[in-house]
Coordinates of C-alpha atoms and ligand atoms in Angstrom, one line a residue:
M13 CA -12.4 4.9 20.0
I14 CA -9.2 3.6 20.0
Y15 CA -8.2 3.1 15.6
L16 CA -5.5 0.8 14.8
D17 CA -7.2 0.1 11.3
N18 CA -4.3 2.7 9.7
A19 CA -3.1 -0.2 7.0
A20 CA -6.7 0.4 5.4
T21 CA -7.3 4.1 5.4
T22 CA -6.2 6.6 8.4
R23 CA -7.2 10.1 9.5
T24 CA -7.5 13.2 7.0
A25 CA -4.4 15.1 8.8
P26 CA -6.8 19.0 9.6
E27 CA -4.1 20.4 8.6
V28 CA -4.7 18.4 5.2
V29 CA -8.1 19.2 4.8
E30 CA -7.7 23.2 5.3
A31 CA -5.5 23.3 3.2
M32 CA -7.8 21.7 0.7
L33 CA -11.0 24.0 1.3
P34 CA -9.7 26.8 -0.8
Y35 CA -10.4 24.2 -3.7
F36 CA -13.7 23.8 -2.5
T37 CA -15.5 27.5 -2.2
E38 CA -11.7 30.2 -3.6
Y39 CA -10.0 28.1 -6.6
Y40 CA -12.5 25.7 -8.4
G41 CA -11.5 27.5 -11.5
N42 CA -10.6 24.5 -13.6
A43 CA -7.7 24.0 -14.2
G44 CA -7.6 24.1 -18.0
G45 CA -9.4 27.4 -18.3
I46 CA -7.6 30.3 -19.6
Y47 CA -9.6 32.7 -17.0
R48 CA -7.2 34.1 -14.0
L49 CA -9.0 31.4 -11.4
G50 CA -8.2 28.4 -13.8
G51 CA -4.5 29.3 -13.0
E52 CA -4.5 28.3 -9.0
S53 CA -6.0 25.8 -10.2
K54 CA -3.3 25.2 -12.4
R55 CA -0.4 26.6 -10.1
A56 CA -1.4 24.0 -7.7
L57 CA -1.6 21.6 -9.8
M58 CA 2.4 21.9 -11.0
R59 CA 2.7 22.7 -6.9
A60 CA 1.5 19.3 -6.2
R61 CA 3.7 17.2 -9.4
E62 CA 7.5 18.7 -7.7
T63 CA 6.7 18.2 -4.8
I64 CA 6.2 14.1 -4.9
A65 CA 7.7 14.3 -7.2
E66 CA 10.2 15.0 -5.4
T67 CA 10.0 12.7 -2.1
L68 CA 11.0 10.6 -4.8
G69 CA 14.0 12.2 -6.3
V70 CA 12.7 11.6 -9.7
Q71 CA 10.8 15.0 -12.5
P72 CA 7.0 16.6 -12.1
G73 CA 6.4 15.2 -15.6
E74 CA 7.1 11.4 -14.5
I75 CA 4.3 12.1 -12.0
Y76 CA 0.6 11.4 -13.3
F77 CA -2.5 11.5 -10.6
T78 CA -4.6 9.2 -10.3
S79 CA -8.4 8.1 -8.1
G80 CA -5.8 5.5 -5.8
G81 CA -4.3 2.9 -5.6
T82 CA -6.3 0.5 -7.6
E83 CA -6.6 2.2 -10.7
S84 CA -2.6 2.9 -10.6
D85 CA -1.7 -0.5 -10.3
N86 CA -4.2 -1.3 -12.8
W87 CA -3.6 1.5 -15.5
A88 CA 0.7 0.6 -14.5
L89 CA 0.3 -3.5 -15.5
K90 CA -2.4 -4.0 -18.2
A91 CA -0.1 -1.2 -19.9
A92 CA 3.0 -2.3 -19.3
Y93 CA 1.2 -5.5 -21.0
E94 CA -0.3 -4.1 -23.9
A95 CA 3.3 -2.3 -24.9
C96 CA 5.2 -4.9 -24.8
R97 CA 3.0 -7.9 -26.3
D98 CA 4.7 -8.1 -28.7
R99 CA 8.1 -9.0 -27.3
G100 CA 6.1 -11.5 -24.5
R101 CA 4.0 -12.0 -22.6
H102 CA 5.9 -12.7 -19.7
I103 CA 4.8 -11.1 -16.3
I104 CA 6.4 -11.9 -12.8
T105 CA 5.2 -11.3 -9.6
S106 CA 4.2 -12.9 -6.3
G107 CA 1.7 -14.3 -4.5
I108 CA 1.1 -12.3 -1.6
E109 CA 0.0 -8.5 -3.8
H110 CA -2.6 -6.7 -3.3
H111 CA -5.4 -7.7 -5.2
A112 CA -6.0 -5.0 -6.9
V113 CA -2.4 -6.5 -8.8
L114 CA -3.0 -9.8 -7.9
R115 CA -6.6 -9.6 -9.7
T116 CA -5.1 -7.8 -12.7
C117 CA -3.0 -10.3 -13.5
E118 CA -5.7 -13.0 -13.8
Y119 CA -7.9 -10.3 -15.9
L120 CA -5.0 -9.8 -18.4
E121 CA -4.3 -13.9 -18.0
Q122 CA -7.7 -14.4 -20.0
R123 CA -5.6 -11.3 -22.2
G124 CA -3.0 -14.1 -22.8
A125 CA -0.4 -13.5 -20.6
E126 CA 1.2 -15.8 -18.8
V127 CA 1.8 -14.9 -15.0
T128 CA 4.3 -16.6 -12.1
Y129 CA 3.1 -16.0 -9.3
L130 CA 6.4 -15.8 -6.1
N131 CA 5.9 -18.6 -3.1
V132 CA 7.2 -16.2 -0.2
D133 CA 8.7 -17.2 3.3
A134 CA 8.2 -17.5 6.4
D135 CA 8.0 -14.5 6.6
G136 CA 6.7 -13.4 3.7
M137 CA 9.6 -12.7 1.7
I138 CA 10.7 -12.6 -2.1
D139 CA 13.6 -14.7 -2.5
P140 CA 15.9 -12.9 -4.8
E141 CA 18.0 -15.9 -6.3
Q142 CA 14.1 -17.4 -7.3
L143 CA 13.2 -14.3 -9.2
K144 CA 15.9 -14.6 -11.1
R145 CA 15.2 -17.9 -12.0
A146 CA 12.3 -17.5 -13.4
I147 CA 12.9 -14.7 -15.7
R148 CA 12.3 -15.8 -19.2
P149 CA 13.8 -14.5 -22.5
D150 CA 9.7 -13.2 -22.9
T151 CA 9.5 -11.9 -19.1
I152 CA 8.4 -8.0 -20.4
L153 CA 7.7 -6.7 -16.2
I154 CA 8.0 -7.8 -13.0
S155 CA 5.5 -6.2 -10.2
I156 CA 6.5 -7.0 -6.1
M157 CA 5.0 -4.9 -3.7
Y158 CA 6.9 -2.7 -1.7
A159 CA 5.5 -3.7 1.1
N160 CA 2.5 -5.5 2.3
N161 CA -0.9 -4.5 3.7
E162 CA -1.4 -7.8 6.2
I163 CA 1.8 -8.8 7.9
G164 CA 3.6 -5.6 6.7
T165 CA 6.9 -6.7 5.5
I166 CA 8.6 -4.5 3.7
Q167 CA 10.9 -6.7 0.1
P168 CA 14.2 -5.9 -0.6
I169 CA 13.3 -4.0 -3.6
R170 CA 16.4 -2.8 -4.2
E171 CA 18.0 -6.3 -5.3
I172 CA 15.2 -7.2 -7.6
G173 CA 15.2 -3.5 -8.8
E174 CA 19.3 -4.4 -10.4
I175 CA 17.3 -7.6 -10.9
A176 CA 14.8 -6.2 -13.3
A177 CA 17.4 -3.6 -15.0
E178 CA 20.2 -6.4 -15.1
H179 CA 17.6 -7.5 -17.9
G180 CA 16.5 -5.3 -18.9
I181 CA 12.4 -5.6 -18.5
L182 CA 10.3 -2.8 -16.4
F183 CA 9.5 -3.1 -13.1
H184 CA 6.5 -2.2 -11.0
T185 CA 6.5 -2.3 -7.5
D186 CA 2.8 -1.6 -5.7
A187 CA 3.8 1.3 -2.8
V188 CA 1.1 2.4 -1.6
Q189 CA 1.9 0.8 1.9
A190 CA 5.1 1.7 1.9
Y191 CA 5.0 5.4 0.5
G192 CA 5.5 8.5 3.0
Q193 CA 6.1 5.6 6.1
L194 CA 9.8 4.7 4.2
P195 CA 12.0 6.7 2.2
I196 CA 12.5 5.5 -1.8
D197 CA 14.8 6.2 -4.0
A198 CA 13.2 6.0 -6.9
A199 CA 16.4 6.3 -8.7
G200 CA 18.7 3.8 -7.0
C201 CA 15.2 1.2 -6.4
R202 CA 15.2 1.6 -10.8
L203 CA 11.5 1.4 -10.8
D204 CA 10.2 3.0 -13.4
M205 CA 6.7 2.1 -12.4
L206 CA 5.7 3.2 -8.3
S207 CA 1.6 3.2 -7.1
A208 CA 0.5 5.0 -3.8
S209 CA -3.0 6.0 -2.5
A210 CA -3.3 9.4 -0.2
H211 CA -5.9 8.2 2.0
K212 CA -3.1 5.2 3.4
F213 CA -0.6 7.7 4.6
N214 CA -3.0 10.9 6.0
G215 CA -4.3 12.4 3.0
P216 CA -8.2 11.8 0.9
K217 CA -9.4 9.3 0.1
G218 CA -9.7 8.5 -4.1
V219 CA -6.7 10.3 -4.9
G220 CA -3.6 9.6 -5.5
F221 CA -0.8 8.1 -8.4
L222 CA 1.7 6.2 -10.0
Y223 CA 4.9 7.2 -11.3
I224 CA 6.3 6.2 -14.7
G225 CA 9.8 7.1 -15.0
Q226 CA 10.0 8.6 -19.1
K227 CA 11.3 5.9 -20.2
T228 CA 8.5 3.6 -20.0
R229 CA 6.5 5.0 -23.1
L230 CA 2.7 3.7 -21.5
R231 CA -0.1 3.5 -23.5
S232 CA -3.2 6.2 -21.8
F233 CA -5.4 5.2 -18.6
L234 CA -8.9 6.6 -19.7
H235 CA -9.3 8.9 -23.0
G236 CA -10.8 11.7 -23.9
G237 CA -9.7 15.4 -22.6
Q238 CA -5.6 16.5 -22.2
Q239 CA -5.0 15.8 -18.5
E240 CA -2.4 14.5 -17.5
R241 CA -0.1 14.8 -20.2
G242 CA -3.5 13.4 -22.2
R243 CA -2.3 10.0 -20.2
R244 CA -5.0 10.1 -17.8
A245 CA -7.7 12.2 -19.3
G246 CA -11.1 13.6 -16.7
T247 CA -11.1 16.9 -15.0
E248 CA -8.0 16.9 -12.5
N249 CA -9.4 16.5 -9.0
I250 CA -7.9 19.3 -7.8
A251 CA -8.9 19.7 -4.1
G252 CA -7.9 16.0 -3.8
I253 CA -4.0 16.3 -5.6
V254 CA -3.3 19.5 -2.9
G255 CA -4.5 17.3 0.1
M256 CA -2.1 15.1 -1.2
E257 CA 0.4 17.1 -1.9
T258 CA -0.2 18.4 1.8
A259 CA -0.1 15.5 3.2
A260 CA 2.3 13.9 0.9
R261 CA 4.9 16.8 2.2
R262 CA 4.1 16.7 5.6
A263 CA 4.4 13.0 5.9
H264 CA 8.3 13.4 4.4
R265 CA 8.7 15.7 7.6
L266 CA 7.7 13.4 10.4
M267 CA 8.6 10.3 8.9
E268 CA 11.8 9.6 11.0
E269 CA 9.9 10.9 13.4
K270 CA 7.1 8.7 13.2
A271 CA 8.4 5.4 12.9
E272 CA 10.5 5.4 15.9
R273 CA 7.2 6.1 17.7
E274 CA 5.8 4.0 15.5
I275 CA 7.6 0.8 16.0
S276 CA 8.0 1.4 19.9
L277 CA 4.7 1.5 19.9
R278 CA 4.5 -1.7 17.9
D279 CA 6.9 -3.8 19.7
H280 CA 5.6 -3.2 23.1
L281 CA 2.0 -4.7 22.1
I282 CA 3.4 -8.1 20.3
G283 CA 5.7 -7.8 23.0
R284 CA 2.8 -8.6 25.3
I285 CA 0.7 -10.3 23.2
L286 CA 3.7 -13.0 22.8
R287 CA 4.7 -13.4 26.8
E288 CA 0.8 -12.6 27.5
I289 CA -1.4 -14.6 25.9
P290 CA -0.9 -18.0 25.6
G291 CA -0.6 -20.0 21.8
A292 CA -0.1 -16.3 20.3
Q293 CA 2.3 -16.4 17.2
L294 CA 3.2 -13.3 15.3
N295 CA 3.4 -13.5 11.7
G296 CA 5.3 -11.6 9.4
H297 CA 9.6 -10.3 9.8
A298 CA 10.1 -9.3 13.3
G299 CA 12.4 -7.2 11.5
K300 CA 11.8 -6.0 8.2
R301 CA 8.5 -4.6 9.1
L302 CA 6.7 -1.2 8.6
P303 CA 6.5 0.7 12.4
G304 CA 3.1 0.2 13.3
N305 CA 1.9 -2.9 12.0
V306 CA 1.0 -5.8 14.4
N307 CA -0.7 -9.0 12.5
V308 CA -0.8 -12.2 15.2
S309 CA -2.9 -15.8 15.2
F310 CA -3.8 -17.1 18.1
A311 CA -4.8 -20.8 18.1
A312 CA -8.5 -22.1 18.4
V313 CA -10.1 -19.1 18.8
E314 CA -11.5 -17.4 15.2
G315 CA -10.5 -13.7 14.4
E316 CA -13.5 -12.6 13.4
T317 CA -14.8 -13.5 16.5
V318 CA -12.0 -11.6 18.5
L319 CA -13.2 -8.5 15.8
I320 CA -16.4 -8.3 17.4
M321 CA -15.8 -8.0 20.9
L322 CA -12.9 -6.4 20.3
D323 CA -14.9 -3.4 18.7
M324 CA -17.9 -3.7 21.4
E325 CA -14.9 -2.7 23.2
G326 CA -14.0 0.8 21.7
I327 CA -11.1 -0.9 19.3
C328 CA -11.4 -0.7 15.4
A329 CA -8.5 -3.5 14.0
S330 CA -9.4 -6.0 10.9
S331 CA -8.6 -10.0 11.1
G332 CA -6.8 -11.8 8.1
S333 CA -10.3 -12.9 6.6
A334 CA -12.3 -9.5 7.1
C335 CA -10.8 -7.8 3.9
T336 CA -12.4 -10.3 1.4
S337 CA -15.1 -9.1 3.8
G338 CA -18.1 -11.4 4.0
S339 CA -16.1 -14.6 3.4
L340 CA -13.7 -16.7 5.9
D341 CA -11.7 -17.6 3.3
P342 CA -8.1 -17.2 5.1
S343 CA -6.2 -14.7 3.6
H344 CA -4.1 -16.3 0.6
V345 CA -0.7 -14.0 2.4
L346 CA -1.2 -16.0 5.7
R347 CA -1.5 -19.1 4.0
A348 CA 1.2 -18.4 1.1
I349 CA 3.5 -17.3 4.6
G350 CA 2.3 -21.6 6.0
L351 CA 0.4 -20.5 8.2
T352 CA -2.8 -23.3 8.8
P353 CA -6.0 -22.6 8.0
E354 CA -6.7 -22.7 12.1
M355 CA -4.0 -20.1 12.1
A356 CA -4.9 -17.8 9.9
R357 CA -8.5 -18.1 11.0
G358 CA -7.3 -17.2 14.2
S359 CA -5.7 -13.6 12.7
L360 CA -5.9 -10.2 14.0
R361 CA -4.5 -7.0 12.4
L362 CA -3.6 -4.0 14.1
T363 CA -1.9 -1.1 12.4
I364 CA 0.1 2.1 14.1
G365 CA -1.0 5.3 13.6
E366 CA 0.2 9.1 14.7
E367 CA -2.0 9.2 16.7
N368 CA -1.8 5.8 18.6
T369 CA -0.6 6.1 21.9
M370 CA 1.7 3.6 24.7
E371 CA -1.5 3.7 27.0
E372 CA -3.8 2.9 24.1
M373 CA -1.4 -0.1 23.3
D374 CA -1.4 -1.8 27.4
I375 CA -5.2 -1.2 26.9
V376 CA -5.4 -3.3 23.7
A377 CA -2.7 -6.2 25.1
E378 CA -5.1 -6.4 28.2
T379 CA -8.4 -6.0 26.6
L380 CA -6.9 -8.8 24.5
A381 CA -5.9 -11.1 27.2
R382 CA -9.3 -11.3 27.8
I383 CA -11.1 -11.9 25.2
V384 CA -8.9 -14.6 24.3
K385 CA -9.4 -16.5 27.5
K386 CA -13.4 -16.5 27.1
I387 CA -13.7 -17.1 23.8
R388 CA -11.4 -19.5 24.7
D389 CA -12.9 -20.4 28.6
T390 CA -16.6 -21.3 27.0
R391 CA -15.5 -23.2 23.9
I392 CA -14.5 -25.6 26.4
Ligands
PLP24 C1 -5.3 0.2 0.2 C2 -4.0 -0.8 -1.4 C3 -3.6 -0.2 -2.0 C4 -5.7 0.7 -2.8 O1 -5.9 1.2 -2.3 P1 -6.6 2.3 -3.2 O2 -5.9 4.1 -2.9 O3 -7.3 1.9 -2.1 O4 -7.8 1.6 -4.2 C5 -3.1 -1.4 -3.2 N1 -2.2 -2.0 -3.2 C6 -1.9 -2.1 -1.5 C7 -0.7 -2.5 -1.1 C8 -3.1 -1.3 -0.1 O5 -2.6 -1.1 1.1

């Protein structure tokens, strides 16, 4: 099998699983307990908070553990809106955000929010000048993703953060695709909130975090016990958090080398596809792009058909319409960068991870060329 769907989720690294196991079998005590067994959990929790904070250059008290990217995005947007509603009801985001942000914005619109969805250019980039023009006296929040999950485009987060700070507007970024892949400087980017998720960087599923800067006072997300300084109640997922910590440490240790490797695989695969398959085009920015992201469209071919045929050859990928599973509506991201419905339906996302090899890229390029030709030949 060749796994090329790492933007959807990654394999939990064996080192991560090993670090988690004792927290199921030996150190299962409640971190809130006063007995010694609870102390083990409590220390693990503290260590994890310190490690994660260090990777962003922030304080441990600014890290809140959650169940993943979706929860972090929901918390950030809903709580920021509630906290600032008296000052204004205007939110700025982009049209290419993950559904965890877009659907939450729609929910807030039903509750009185006014949302501006910024357009992106043909590469999927936000224009900071356009952002400036969208700011109003009643703008309370800017939420722009760090890097896009479909086309891999990396946004000018530093510039956006400066604009937000200049205007005294809260700034949130969904960094689920970026954290663990790219170095992130929370202070330099003037971030007030950042969402991340462990399973996107070889950690376990169902655990993530939200960074909330000290100056940002947000309401609790879950009400109940005093966990997470009273802001996110519920017995801590210690094993998951330890897994995320191990994965974060590992991702930052291997970051440079992994990125370099993935970029060479990515560019090799993109090069072969564009040269060898007629009517193929690359989606997303060629350079400002996640190391492992390949997103291509083929004229006169359904991405879904390609996916099924790739699966029969043991290759796992995804298409622009697979995200909204079952629906063949072309992705909102591909439409936002101006693809025709035909090219959007003919799209394919191949996302490279640390376990992929150059040989696999060659197999995939050759298989794809054969499949696309076969589909086109049968059509005519
Ligand atoms: C995967 C993803 C999410 C959702 O994260 P979960 O941990 O799966 O809830 C949110 N935003 C982006 C950009 C993602 O890629």
